[in-house]
Amino acid sequence: MTNYGYVLDVSAFQPQAAYYNFWDKWKARGVKGGIVKLSEGTGWTNGYGAGQIAAIKHEGLMASGYHFSRFRGNTYQAVSEANLAITCARRMGLPQGAPLVLDYEERLGYRASNTQAAIAFLKCIKAAGYVPVFYSYSGMANLWDFEAIHSATGAMLWIAAYSTLAGVTSPNMGYFPGISNFIGAWQFTDNMWGEHIDGSIDLTGVFTSMAEQKVTSGGHLDGYTFNEDKLTVSGWFASDKAQGKPFSYIILTDDTGHEYARAAVALANRSDVAKVYPDIPNGGKSGFSASFDYTPDMAGKKLHVIFRYTDDKAGNGNFLDYTQEIMLNQSAAYLDSKSVTVDTNDLFVSGWFASDLSAGLKYHYLILYDTAAKQELQRLKVEPVERKDVADHYKSIYGADKSGFTGDFKYNGNLVGRKLQIVARYSDDPKYGEGKKVDFWFDPFDGPAMPMLTGDTSITVRCHDFTAKKYDDGMIEVTMK
């Protein structure tokens, strides 16, 4: 992916971008250009803009600028805003011939008038000697006609679409917003490297002067999921060097090269790859996906996922590999509820615990622990409960589909107010819950009060059925089954 080069866009919210070391750090991460906010509307200008542009150029990166528009469909105001942007570009040191972007984000107005106002703005930019670029969100395509904008001005499209708000270091190409044939760059995150800075990938060299560097090889591990005892990995890999290698494999190994499994795969269609990487041969037929048995010896390991082209039907011979790594050491858990039941004076708990490390540990236990005394009080062997909600949210954690638990601990007044803890455990020991095991310790809590049949204390009662009868004196008789 770094063959294209990444681009950051910064504004007055990033005053640190006026320092050389800011861009030196990002340069080491593959950033090859910076886009500085110059102006907004008809009056606001970036007081840090000149320093930010100077720092970008000092580090040998390509500098561009952008104007945040407020004109909506008003062509007259669009020209005024364009003149402000041009004045700022010249005053702040943006070289002529550099891209100057119209940032259009107002979700108002009519498509026809918005389009004409954008054209008027970009024609002014072009006449002033700058490269016109139009920026907006893919979800706003109904508010402008980019094909008309491109036809009238020659502007490229810089499009924004995020697959996640979490910190990322590279784009998920399966989410590429291919809404035009003239997309020059894609802003794929507002949280680059988890530092809450907008990051883009430059697809044509518009922001990095890298158009002469054709990309003829690339790949990406899109993700991995668990379904019961199966681990499924998927992604894509294509290369001009794959010619004469008709067999495709996915191979799983550890750091030492020890192989866990391999599977021959039939390549799947990836039109998104072909659109973004037109110079990679067979990019449109480059999808890799396979399911493997998830075994205990994989648990906790760094797994090397290898996409391979080879001339050998068994997957060896002359081969070409693309490799990425995944860590199979994730865990997650939540204690949904805990309460004392009135009918049996039991401490009832429910929740879920899923862990990559639980492979081969098929027995589930719950432990009641006294935190202050550092002593185990009780232990229960429980049956797993299906939790589709957990599996839907934690697809990349093993065992999430059957991670639920419920249990009843014997409870009495001696435990009220004591600092207690619930421990969820997977073990390979069917009798005692020892042997090989993995635990999750939930947060300590104070032992709850015993249920009361009078007063305002709320109680929880579990039963299969109940009837209630109200007497003339206001008392209610409840019969539970």
mmCIF file of N, CA, C and O in Angstrom, residues 321-394:
data_model
loop_
_atom_site.group_PDB
_atom_site.id
_atom_site.type_symbol
_atom_site.label_atom_id
_atom_site.label_comp_id
_atom_site.label_asym_id
_atom_site.label_seq_id
_atom_site.Cartn_x
_atom_site.Cartn_y
_atom_site.Cartn_z
ATOM 1 N N ASP A 321 4.726 -15.077 -2.449
ATOM 2 C CA ASP A 321 3.923 -14.972 -1.233
ATOM 3 C C ASP A 321 3.616 -13.526 -0.860
ATOM 4 O O ASP A 321 4.393 -12.603 -1.129
ATOM 5 N N TYR A 322 2.470 -13.359 -0.218
ATOM 6 C CA TYR A 322 2.119 -12.127 0.494
ATOM 7 C C TYR A 322 1.752 -12.542 1.915
ATOM 8 O O TYR A 322 0.921 -13.439 2.114
ATOM 9 N N THR A 323 2.381 -11.913 2.919
ATOM 10 C CA THR A 323 2.217 -12.359 4.311
ATOM 11 C C THR A 323 1.790 -11.210 5.214
ATOM 12 O O THR A 323 2.324 -10.104 5.127
ATOM 13 N N GLN A 324 0.799 -11.482 6.071
ATOM 14 C CA GLN A 324 0.456 -10.592 7.172
ATOM 15 C C GLN A 324 0.287 -11.420 8.437
ATOM 16 O O GLN A 324 0.151 -12.650 8.371
ATOM 17 N N GLU A 325 0.288 -10.732 9.584
ATOM 18 C CA GLU A 325 0.270 -11.425 10.867
ATOM 19 C C GLU A 325 -0.991 -11.100 11.652
ATOM 20 O O GLU A 325 -1.524 -9.991 11.566
ATOM 21 N N ILE A 326 -1.447 -12.073 12.428
ATOM 22 C CA ILE A 326 -2.528 -11.852 13.375
ATOM 23 C C ILE A 326 -2.116 -12.458 14.714
ATOM 24 O O ILE A 326 -1.388 -13.446 14.767
ATOM 25 N N MET A 327 -2.550 -11.833 15.806
ATOM 26 C CA MET A 327 -2.260 -12.339 17.148
ATOM 27 C C MET A 327 -3.505 -13.013 17.707
ATOM 28 O O MET A 327 -4.561 -12.380 17.813
ATOM 29 N N LEU A 328 -3.388 -14.276 18.040
ATOM 30 C CA LEU A 328 -4.527 -15.035 18.548
ATOM 31 C C LEU A 328 -4.474 -15.081 20.069
ATOM 32 O O LEU A 328 -4.346 -16.138 20.687
ATOM 33 N N ASN A 329 -4.565 -13.901 20.685
ATOM 34 C CA ASN A 329 -4.497 -13.808 22.145
ATOM 35 C C ASN A 329 -5.552 -12.860 22.714
ATOM 36 O O ASN A 329 -5.390 -12.328 23.802
ATOM 37 N N GLN A 330 -6.640 -12.668 21.968
ATOM 38 C CA GLN A 330 -7.671 -11.744 22.422
ATOM 39 C C GLN A 330 -8.606 -12.421 23.428
ATOM 40 O O GLN A 330 -8.905 -13.608 23.329
ATOM 41 N N SER A 331 -9.105 -11.626 24.369
ATOM 42 C CA SER A 331 -10.131 -12.063 25.312
ATOM 43 C C SER A 331 -11.078 -10.907 25.565
ATOM 44 O O SER A 331 -10.693 -9.738 25.475
ATOM 45 N N ALA A 332 -12.313 -11.241 25.885
ATOM 46 C CA ALA A 332 -13.297 -10.232 26.266
ATOM 47 C C ALA A 332 -14.329 -10.899 27.156
ATOM 48 O O ALA A 332 -14.596 -12.106 27.034
ATOM 49 N N ALA A 333 -14.925 -10.131 28.070
ATOM 50 C CA ALA A 333 -15.903 -10.691 29.002
ATOM 51 C C ALA A 333 -16.761 -9.580 29.579
ATOM 52 O O ALA A 333 -16.375 -8.398 29.559
ATOM 53 N N TYR A 334 -17.919 -9.963 30.111
ATOM 54 C CA TYR A 334 -18.799 -8.992 30.767
ATOM 55 C C TYR A 334 -19.710 -9.737 31.734
ATOM 56 O O TYR A 334 -20.237 -10.807 31.410
ATOM 57 N N LEU A 335 -19.869 -9.174 32.935
ATOM 58 C CA LEU A 335 -20.783 -9.732 33.925
ATOM 59 C C LEU A 335 -22.104 -8.981 33.799
ATOM 60 O O LEU A 335 -22.216 -7.820 34.193
ATOM 61 N N ASP A 336 -23.095 -9.659 33.225
ATOM 62 C CA ASP A 336 -24.365 -8.992 32.934
ATOM 63 C C ASP A 336 -25.152 -8.675 34.198
ATOM 64 O O ASP A 336 -25.752 -7.607 34.314
ATOM 65 N N SER A 337 -25.193 -9.615 35.156
ATOM 66 C CA SER A 337 -26.002 -9.380 36.354
ATOM 67 C C SER A 337 -25.518 -10.243 37.515
ATOM 68 O O SER A 337 -24.869 -11.276 37.315
ATOM 69 N N LYS A 338 -25.868 -9.796 38.711
ATOM 70 C CA LYS A 338 -25.634 -10.569 39.940
ATOM 71 C C LYS A 338 -26.705 -10.141 40.939
ATOM 72 O O LYS A 338 -26.973 -8.944 41.103
ATOM 73 N N SER A 339 -27.347 -11.102 41.581
ATOM 74 C CA SER A 339 -28.428 -10.791 42.515
ATOM 75 C C SER A 339 -28.658 -11.978 43.427
ATOM 76 O O SER A 339 -28.302 -13.117 43.098
ATOM 77 N N VAL A 340 -29.260 -11.719 44.574
ATOM 78 C CA VAL A 340 -29.604 -12.773 45.519
ATOM 79 C C VAL A 340 -31.079 -13.110 45.346
ATOM 80 O O VAL A 340 -31.938 -12.228 45.410
ATOM 81 N N THR A 341 -31.387 -14.365 45.127
ATOM 82 C CA THR A 341 -32.769 -14.788 44.888
ATOM 83 C C THR A 341 -33.487 -15.038 46.213
ATOM 84 O O THR A 341 -32.903 -15.540 47.171
ATOM 85 N N VAL A 342 -34.768 -14.679 46.243
ATOM 86 C CA VAL A 342 -35.518 -14.756 47.488
ATOM 87 C C VAL A 342 -35.941 -16.176 47.819
ATOM 88 O O VAL A 342 -36.092 -16.536 48.984
ATOM 89 N N ASP A 343 -36.130 -17.000 46.815
ATOM 90 C CA ASP A 343 -36.663 -18.330 47.078
ATOM 91 C C ASP A 343 -35.618 -19.289 47.630
ATOM 92 O O ASP A 343 -35.915 -20.153 48.460
ATOM 93 N N THR A 344 -34.372 -19.148 47.183
ATOM 94 C CA THR A 344 -33.320 -20.093 47.593
ATOM 95 C C THR A 344 -32.135 -19.429 48.285
ATOM 96 O O THR A 344 -31.209 -20.126 48.723
ATOM 97 N N ASN A 345 -32.125 -18.098 48.372
ATOM 98 C CA ASN A 345 -30.979 -17.363 48.920
ATOM 99 C C ASN A 345 -29.685 -17.721 48.189
ATOM 100 O O ASN A 345 -28.627 -17.884 48.800
ATOM 101 N N ASP A 346 -29.794 -17.849 46.890
ATOM 102 C CA ASP A 346 -28.613 -18.083 46.058
ATOM 103 C C ASP A 346 -28.107 -16.765 45.494
ATOM 104 O O ASP A 346 -28.893 -15.834 45.247
ATOM 105 N N LEU A 347 -26.796 -16.671 45.274
ATOM 106 C CA LEU A 347 -26.214 -15.548 44.542
ATOM 107 C C LEU A 347 -26.203 -15.949 43.069
ATOM 108 O O LEU A 347 -25.410 -16.799 42.646
ATOM 109 N N PHE A 348 -27.111 -15.366 42.312
ATOM 110 C CA PHE A 348 -27.254 -15.696 40.893
ATOM 111 C C PHE A 348 -26.390 -14.739 40.073
ATOM 112 O O PHE A 348 -26.465 -13.519 40.238
ATOM 113 N N VAL A 349 -25.541 -15.278 39.167
ATOM 114 C CA VAL A 349 -24.707 -14.452 38.288
ATOM 115 C C VAL A 349 -24.896 -14.922 36.855
ATOM 116 O O VAL A 349 -25.158 -16.101 36.582
ATOM 117 N N SER A 350 -24.769 -13.973 35.929
ATOM 118 C CA SER A 350 -24.821 -14.303 34.501
ATOM 119 C C SER A 350 -23.916 -13.352 33.745
ATOM 120 O O SER A 350 -23.666 -12.220 34.178
ATOM 121 N N GLY A 351 -23.406 -13.813 32.613
ATOM 122 C CA GLY A 351 -22.522 -12.984 31.795
ATOM 123 C C GLY A 351 -21.931 -13.799 30.671
ATOM 124 O O GLY A 351 -22.508 -14.804 30.242
ATOM 125 N N TRP A 352 -20.754 -13.370 30.218
ATOM 126 C CA TRP A 352 -20.088 -14.099 29.129
ATOM 127 C C TRP A 352 -18.579 -13.880 29.199
ATOM 128 O O TRP A 352 -18.115 -12.885 29.742
ATOM 129 N N PHE A 353 -17.873 -14.848 28.656
ATOM 130 C CA PHE A 353 -16.401 -14.791 28.608
ATOM 131 C C PHE A 353 -15.959 -15.552 27.370
ATOM 132 O O PHE A 353 -16.294 -16.725 27.197
ATOM 133 N N ALA A 354 -15.210 -14.874 26.498
ATOM 134 C CA ALA A 354 -14.671 -15.495 25.284
ATOM 135 C C ALA A 354 -13.181 -15.232 25.229
ATOM 136 O O ALA A 354 -12.713 -14.150 25.598
ATOM 137 N N SER A 355 -12.419 -16.226 24.751
ATOM 138 C CA SER A 355 -10.966 -16.076 24.706
ATOM 139 C C SER A 355 -10.368 -16.955 23.627
ATOM 140 O O SER A 355 -10.738 -18.134 23.487
ATOM 141 N N ASP A 356 -9.432 -16.371 22.856
ATOM 142 C CA ASP A 356 -8.669 -17.170 21.893
ATOM 143 C C ASP A 356 -7.901 -18.291 22.585
ATOM 144 O O ASP A 356 -7.587 -19.316 21.972
ATOM 145 N N LEU A 357 -7.572 -18.081 23.860
ATOM 146 C CA LEU A 357 -6.745 -19.037 24.601
ATOM 147 C C LEU A 357 -7.535 -20.243 25.101
ATOM 148 O O LEU A 357 -6.969 -21.146 25.703
ATOM 149 N N SER A 358 -8.851 -20.265 24.849
ATOM 150 C CA SER A 358 -9.685 -21.345 25.388
ATOM 151 C C SER A 358 -9.809 -22.528 24.439
ATOM 152 O O SER A 358 -10.562 -23.464 24.733
ATOM 153 N N ALA A 359 -9.090 -22.529 23.321
ATOM 154 C CA ALA A 359 -9.144 -23.666 22.399
ATOM 155 C C ALA A 359 -8.736 -24.949 23.117
ATOM 156 O O ALA A 359 -7.700 -25.003 23.780
ATOM 157 N N GLY A 360 -9.563 -25.976 23.013
ATOM 158 C CA GLY A 360 -9.275 -27.255 23.667
ATOM 159 C C GLY A 360 -9.686 -27.311 25.118
ATOM 160 O O GLY A 360 -9.603 -28.367 25.748
ATOM 161 N N LEU A 361 -10.122 -26.199 25.688
ATOM 162 C CA LEU A 361 -10.540 -26.155 27.102
ATOM 163 C C LEU A 361 -12.068 -26.151 27.117
ATOM 164 O O LEU A 361 -12.700 -25.105 27.162
ATOM 165 N N LYS A 362 -12.676 -27.313 27.111
ATOM 166 C CA LYS A 362 -14.113 -27.393 26.847
ATOM 167 C C LYS A 362 -14.986 -27.393 28.094
ATOM 168 O O LYS A 362 -16.211 -27.474 27.983
ATOM 169 N N TYR A 363 -14.382 -27.284 29.286
ATOM 170 C CA TYR A 363 -15.166 -27.269 30.512
ATOM 171 C C TYR A 363 -15.171 -25.864 31.103
ATOM 172 O O TYR A 363 -14.134 -25.218 31.225
ATOM 173 N N HIS A 364 -16.362 -25.406 31.475
ATOM 174 C CA HIS A 364 -16.535 -24.037 31.936
ATOM 175 C C HIS A 364 -16.877 -24.041 33.422
ATOM 176 O O HIS A 364 -17.789 -24.757 33.851
ATOM 177 N N TYR A 365 -16.156 -23.223 34.203
ATOM 178 C CA TYR A 365 -16.360 -23.129 35.637
ATOM 179 C C TYR A 365 -16.562 -21.677 36.045
ATOM 180 O O TYR A 365 -16.081 -20.741 35.383
ATOM 181 N N LEU A 366 -17.274 -21.497 37.149
ATOM 182 C CA LEU A 366 -17.398 -20.203 37.804
ATOM 183 C C LEU A 366 -16.898 -20.347 39.233
ATOM 184 O O LEU A 366 -17.194 -21.350 39.910
ATOM 185 N N ILE A 367 -16.147 -19.358 39.686
ATOM 186 C CA ILE A 367 -15.558 -19.388 41.025
ATOM 187 C C ILE A 367 -15.987 -18.139 41.777
ATOM 188 O O ILE A 367 -15.942 -17.030 41.236
ATOM 189 N N LEU A 368 -16.424 -18.317 43.023
ATOM 190 C CA LEU A 368 -16.711 -17.193 43.924
ATOM 191 C C LEU A 368 -15.508 -17.032 44.835
ATOM 192 O O LEU A 368 -15.119 -17.966 45.546
ATOM 193 N N TYR A 369 -14.943 -15.821 44.825
ATOM 194 C CA TYR A 369 -13.657 -15.592 45.499
ATOM 195 C C TYR A 369 -13.788 -14.450 46.491
ATOM 196 O O TYR A 369 -14.425 -13.416 46.211
ATOM 197 N N ASP A 370 -13.210 -14.617 47.666
ATOM 198 C CA ASP A 370 -13.144 -13.567 48.682
ATOM 199 C C ASP A 370 -11.857 -12.772 48.443
ATOM 200 O O ASP A 370 -10.756 -13.278 48.682
ATOM 201 N N THR A 371 -12.007 -11.552 47.998
ATOM 202 C CA THR A 371 -10.846 -10.751 47.604
ATOM 203 C C THR A 371 -9.964 -10.391 48.792
ATOM 204 O O THR A 371 -8.735 -10.453 48.714
ATOM 205 N N ALA A 372 -10.602 -9.983 49.911
ATOM 206 C CA ALA A 372 -9.814 -9.565 51.083
ATOM 207 C C ALA A 372 -9.063 -10.743 51.687
ATOM 208 O O ALA A 372 -7.881 -10.636 52.033
ATOM 209 N N ALA A 373 -9.744 -11.873 51.810
ATOM 210 C CA ALA A 373 -9.120 -13.044 52.418
ATOM 211 C C ALA A 373 -8.247 -13.823 51.439
ATOM 212 O O ALA A 373 -7.531 -14.736 51.837
ATOM 213 N N LYS A 374 -8.344 -13.460 50.152
ATOM 214 C CA LYS A 374 -7.616 -14.152 49.099
ATOM 215 C C LYS A 374 -7.888 -15.656 49.158
ATOM 216 O O LYS A 374 -6.977 -16.489 49.184
ATOM 217 N N GLN A 375 -9.184 -15.954 49.155
ATOM 218 C CA GLN A 375 -9.600 -17.331 49.357
ATOM 219 C C GLN A 375 -10.777 -17.664 48.440
ATOM 220 O O GLN A 375 -11.726 -16.886 48.318
ATOM 221 N N GLU A 376 -10.709 -18.817 47.811
ATOM 222 C CA GLU A 376 -11.837 -19.304 47.030
ATOM 223 C C GLU A 376 -12.922 -19.795 47.975
ATOM 224 O O GLU A 376 -12.654 -20.554 48.910
ATOM 225 N N LEU A 377 -14.176 -19.389 47.692
ATOM 226 C CA LEU A 377 -15.293 -19.773 48.542
ATOM 227 C C LEU A 377 -16.097 -20.929 47.951
ATOM 228 O O LEU A 377 -16.471 -21.857 48.660
ATOM 229 N N GLN A 378 -16.389 -20.843 46.663
ATOM 230 C CA GLN A 378 -17.184 -21.889 46.009
ATOM 231 C C GLN A 378 -16.754 -22.000 44.552
ATOM 232 O O GLN A 378 -16.212 -21.056 43.960
ATOM 233 N N ARG A 379 -17.066 -23.155 43.957
ATOM 234 C CA ARG A 379 -16.761 -23.380 42.555
ATOM 235 C C ARG A 379 -17.922 -24.147 41.913
ATOM 236 O O ARG A 379 -18.423 -25.121 42.499
ATOM 237 N N LEU A 380 -18.326 -23.704 40.720
ATOM 238 C CA LEU A 380 -19.419 -24.343 40.001
ATOM 239 C C LEU A 380 -18.948 -24.768 38.621
ATOM 240 O O LEU A 380 -18.224 -24.030 37.954
ATOM 241 N N LYS A 381 -19.372 -25.932 38.188
ATOM 242 C CA LYS A 381 -19.190 -26.332 36.801
ATOM 243 C C LYS A 381 -20.486 -25.990 36.069
ATOM 244 O O LYS A 381 -21.573 -26.398 36.497
ATOM 245 N N VAL A 382 -20.418 -25.236 34.998
ATOM 246 C CA VAL A 382 -21.613 -24.743 34.312
ATOM 247 C C VAL A 382 -21.561 -25.109 32.841
ATOM 248 O O VAL A 382 -20.493 -25.369 32.271
ATOM 249 N N GLU A 383 -22.725 -25.113 32.228
ATOM 250 C CA GLU A 383 -22.832 -25.395 30.801
ATOM 251 C C GLU A 383 -22.769 -24.087 30.012
ATOM 252 O O GLU A 383 -23.302 -23.063 30.464
ATOM 253 N N PRO A 384 -22.127 -24.094 28.846
ATOM 254 C CA PRO A 384 -22.059 -22.862 28.042
ATOM 255 C C PRO A 384 -23.437 -22.457 27.529
ATOM 256 O O PRO A 384 -24.296 -23.303 27.277
ATOM 257 N N VAL A 385 -23.639 -21.168 27.409
ATOM 258 C CA VAL A 385 -24.885 -20.598 26.910
ATOM 259 C C VAL A 385 -24.610 -19.899 25.583
ATOM 260 O O VAL A 385 -23.637 -19.151 25.464
ATOM 261 N N GLU A 386 -25.443 -20.141 24.593
ATOM 262 C CA GLU A 386 -25.251 -19.505 23.294
ATOM 263 C C GLU A 386 -25.483 -18.006 23.405
ATOM 264 O O GLU A 386 -26.479 -17.556 23.992
ATOM 265 N N ARG A 387 -24.558 -17.204 22.835
ATOM 266 C CA ARG A 387 -24.663 -15.743 22.883
ATOM 267 C C ARG A 387 -24.421 -15.184 21.481
ATOM 268 O O ARG A 387 -23.314 -14.787 21.130
ATOM 269 N N LYS A 388 -25.489 -15.140 20.694
ATOM 270 C CA LYS A 388 -25.377 -14.618 19.331
ATOM 271 C C LYS A 388 -24.979 -13.148 19.336
ATOM 272 O O LYS A 388 -24.255 -12.683 18.451
ATOM 273 N N ASP A 389 -25.434 -12.382 20.348
ATOM 274 C CA ASP A 389 -25.093 -10.959 20.414
ATOM 275 C C ASP A 389 -23.595 -10.760 20.560
ATOM 276 O O ASP A 389 -23.010 -9.870 19.941
ATOM 277 N N VAL A 390 -22.965 -11.610 21.369
ATOM 278 C CA VAL A 390 -21.514 -11.518 21.554
ATOM 279 C C VAL A 390 -20.794 -11.936 20.275
ATOM 280 O O VAL A 390 -19.837 -11.284 19.833
ATOM 281 N N ALA A 391 -21.260 -13.033 19.654
ATOM 282 C CA ALA A 391 -20.625 -13.520 18.429
ATOM 283 C C ALA A 391 -20.709 -12.492 17.320
ATOM 284 O O ALA A 391 -19.764 -12.325 16.538
ATOM 285 N N ASP A 392 -21.819 -11.762 17.232
ATOM 286 C CA ASP A 392 -21.965 -10.746 16.182
ATOM 287 C C ASP A 392 -20.994 -9.587 16.389
ATOM 288 O O ASP A 392 -20.492 -9.008 15.415
ATOM 289 N N HIS A 393 -20.703 -9.263 17.646
ATOM 290 C CA HIS A 393 -19.844 -8.101 17.938
ATOM 291 C C HIS A 393 -18.365 -8.470 18.006
ATOM 292 O O HIS A 393 -17.505 -7.651 17.685
ATOM 293 N N TYR A 394 -18.065 -9.720 18.407
ATOM 294 C CA TYR A 394 -16.681 -10.141 18.584
ATOM 295 C C TYR A 394 -16.378 -11.326 17.661
ATOM 296 O O TYR A 394 -15.992 -12.406 18.104
#
